[in-house]
Amino acid sequence: MELVQLNSRGNDVVNLKQLLKKWGYQIDLTDTFDGGTDQTVRNFQRDNGLTVDGKVGNNTWRVLQDDNARRAYLTQKAQTEAAKMETVRMGSTGLTVFRLQQYLSRWGYKIGNDGKFGSETDTIVRQFQQSHGLQVDGQVGRNTWGVLLNDYARQASQTASAGSATTSTGGATASAGMVNTAKLTEADIQRCAAMLDVEVAAIKAVKYVESGGRSGYLSSGRPVIRFEGHWFWKFLETDRHWNPQNFVKGNEDILYRYDKNQTQHKGGEGEYVRLEKAQAIYEEGALKSASWGLFQIMGFNYVECGCASVKEFVARMRASEGEQLMLFGKFLKKKGLDKFLRAHNWAEFARHYNGERYADNKYDTKLRDAYNSYKKA
């Protein structure tokens, strides 16, 4: 791309404006770099820590075209805005409901904008929550707002569903299953390796051993999880001071004192059936009792991952594989495990990350072999 600035004209200016629009900035799509464009470019540069001069050179073009940077910016922006939004539900009325209906329309749902949260809005909200791995309760709180307001997630969803069949239920049009397209990139891995001051091959080795080369998402677009009923038992006791035994009947598959009945694990989407069942009893404890994403980090480690709450942790797990990797990196740094990767001390890393019985499944050997393979590549 050429350097463009005030009074420039042509296709590069149009491309610039299209990119700024994808980043969420309001701008016309003419081929003229006018005063309004100059101010928008300066806002973009300020928001992204660039030199604020209104000139679009190599550095500004690079960030504009960085899909991972755009994802992180729009995800953080959505989370900040979501924290300010009022929770609405069936029976609510007013401006917030009107805004909810507007955003659902942007996502492609056919819905009237009357500011009244009636049965139609409730049905569509539940469909939206189901499609995006949220708790299906019809309440639009911080988590649901966080996805609704995320322009990156909306753009990815619409790109993934473009040209695909849609299904209509109760007047709402929704894609036949959103697939999360924000996959891990080489840039993500390099950024994490730089943050930890470890080799890229070491990060790739842990990813390979933890994920087995699989995606961090199910075909539905929801993060891979594994729900642990013995942890849920513990959190009912420690967080709520409830007697878990009072909840066991009918919940034997999600609530047990010891990690002894591995047959309760269903795998895949079946784990979400178990998670949602637990959420109906105690939502926060349920989210903390599952391991999430590519690196299967337990939800109760949200603080070590740099999150203010387990719900923020889950929202970031849903955002992209790149976010899953950064959470993993922050967890390693907080726990001091990065030093074992720098020293290639696979046994100690395995002991602290995989548990005392790491040798049973040759976790350290697998790490060493994977590292050597990536190092040679």
PDB file of C-alpha atoms in Angstrom, residues 11 40 56 61 63 74 79 100 132 137 154 190 204 206 225 245 247 250 255 278 307 315 319 322 356 361:
ATOM      1  CA  ASN A  11      -8.278   3.108  -4.469  1.00  0.00           C
ATOM      2  CA  THR A  40     -10.597   9.165  12.058  1.00  0.00           C
ATOM      3  CA  VAL A  56      -1.126   6.106   6.789  1.00  0.00           C
ATOM      4  CA  TRP A  61      -1.285  -0.185   7.329  1.00  0.00           C
ATOM      5  CA  VAL A  63      -2.063  -2.712  12.227  1.00  0.00           C
ATOM      6  CA  LEU A  74     -13.159  -5.106  19.211  1.00  0.00           C
ATOM      7  CA  GLN A  79     -16.517  -6.106  27.022  1.00  0.00           C
ATOM      8  CA  LEU A 100     -31.028  -4.921  22.138  1.00  0.00           C
ATOM      9  CA  HIS A 132     -23.056 -18.684  20.920  1.00  0.00           C
ATOM     10  CA  ASP A 137     -31.958 -18.106  30.214  1.00  0.00           C
ATOM     11  CA  ARG A 154     -20.561 -10.601  14.258  1.00  0.00           C
ATOM     12  CA  GLN A 190       5.031 -15.604  18.237  1.00  0.00           C
ATOM     13  CA  LYS A 204       3.922 -25.254  19.708  1.00  0.00           C
ATOM     14  CA  VAL A 206       2.647 -27.676  24.525  1.00  0.00           C
ATOM     15  CA  ILE A 225     -14.684 -28.098  27.504  1.00  0.00           C
ATOM     16  CA  GLN A 245     -25.651 -34.111  48.936  1.00  0.00           C
ATOM     17  CA  PHE A 247     -28.534 -31.743  45.071  1.00  0.00           C
ATOM     18  CA  GLY A 250     -31.108 -36.449  39.490  1.00  0.00           C
ATOM     19  CA  LEU A 255     -22.123 -33.910  41.140  1.00  0.00           C
ATOM     20  CA  ALA A 278     -24.798 -27.415  36.698  1.00  0.00           C
ATOM     21  CA  CYS A 307      -9.342 -12.024  34.313  1.00  0.00           C
ATOM     22  CA  ALA A 315     -16.016 -14.796  27.244  1.00  0.00           C
ATOM     23  CA  ALA A 319     -13.496 -15.084  21.392  1.00  0.00           C
ATOM     24  CA  GLY A 322      -5.546 -16.550  19.928  1.00  0.00           C
ATOM     25  CA  GLU A 356       2.196 -35.597  39.765  1.00  0.00           C
ATOM     26  CA  ASN A 361       0.896 -40.885  30.014  1.00  0.00           C
TER      27      ASN A 361
END
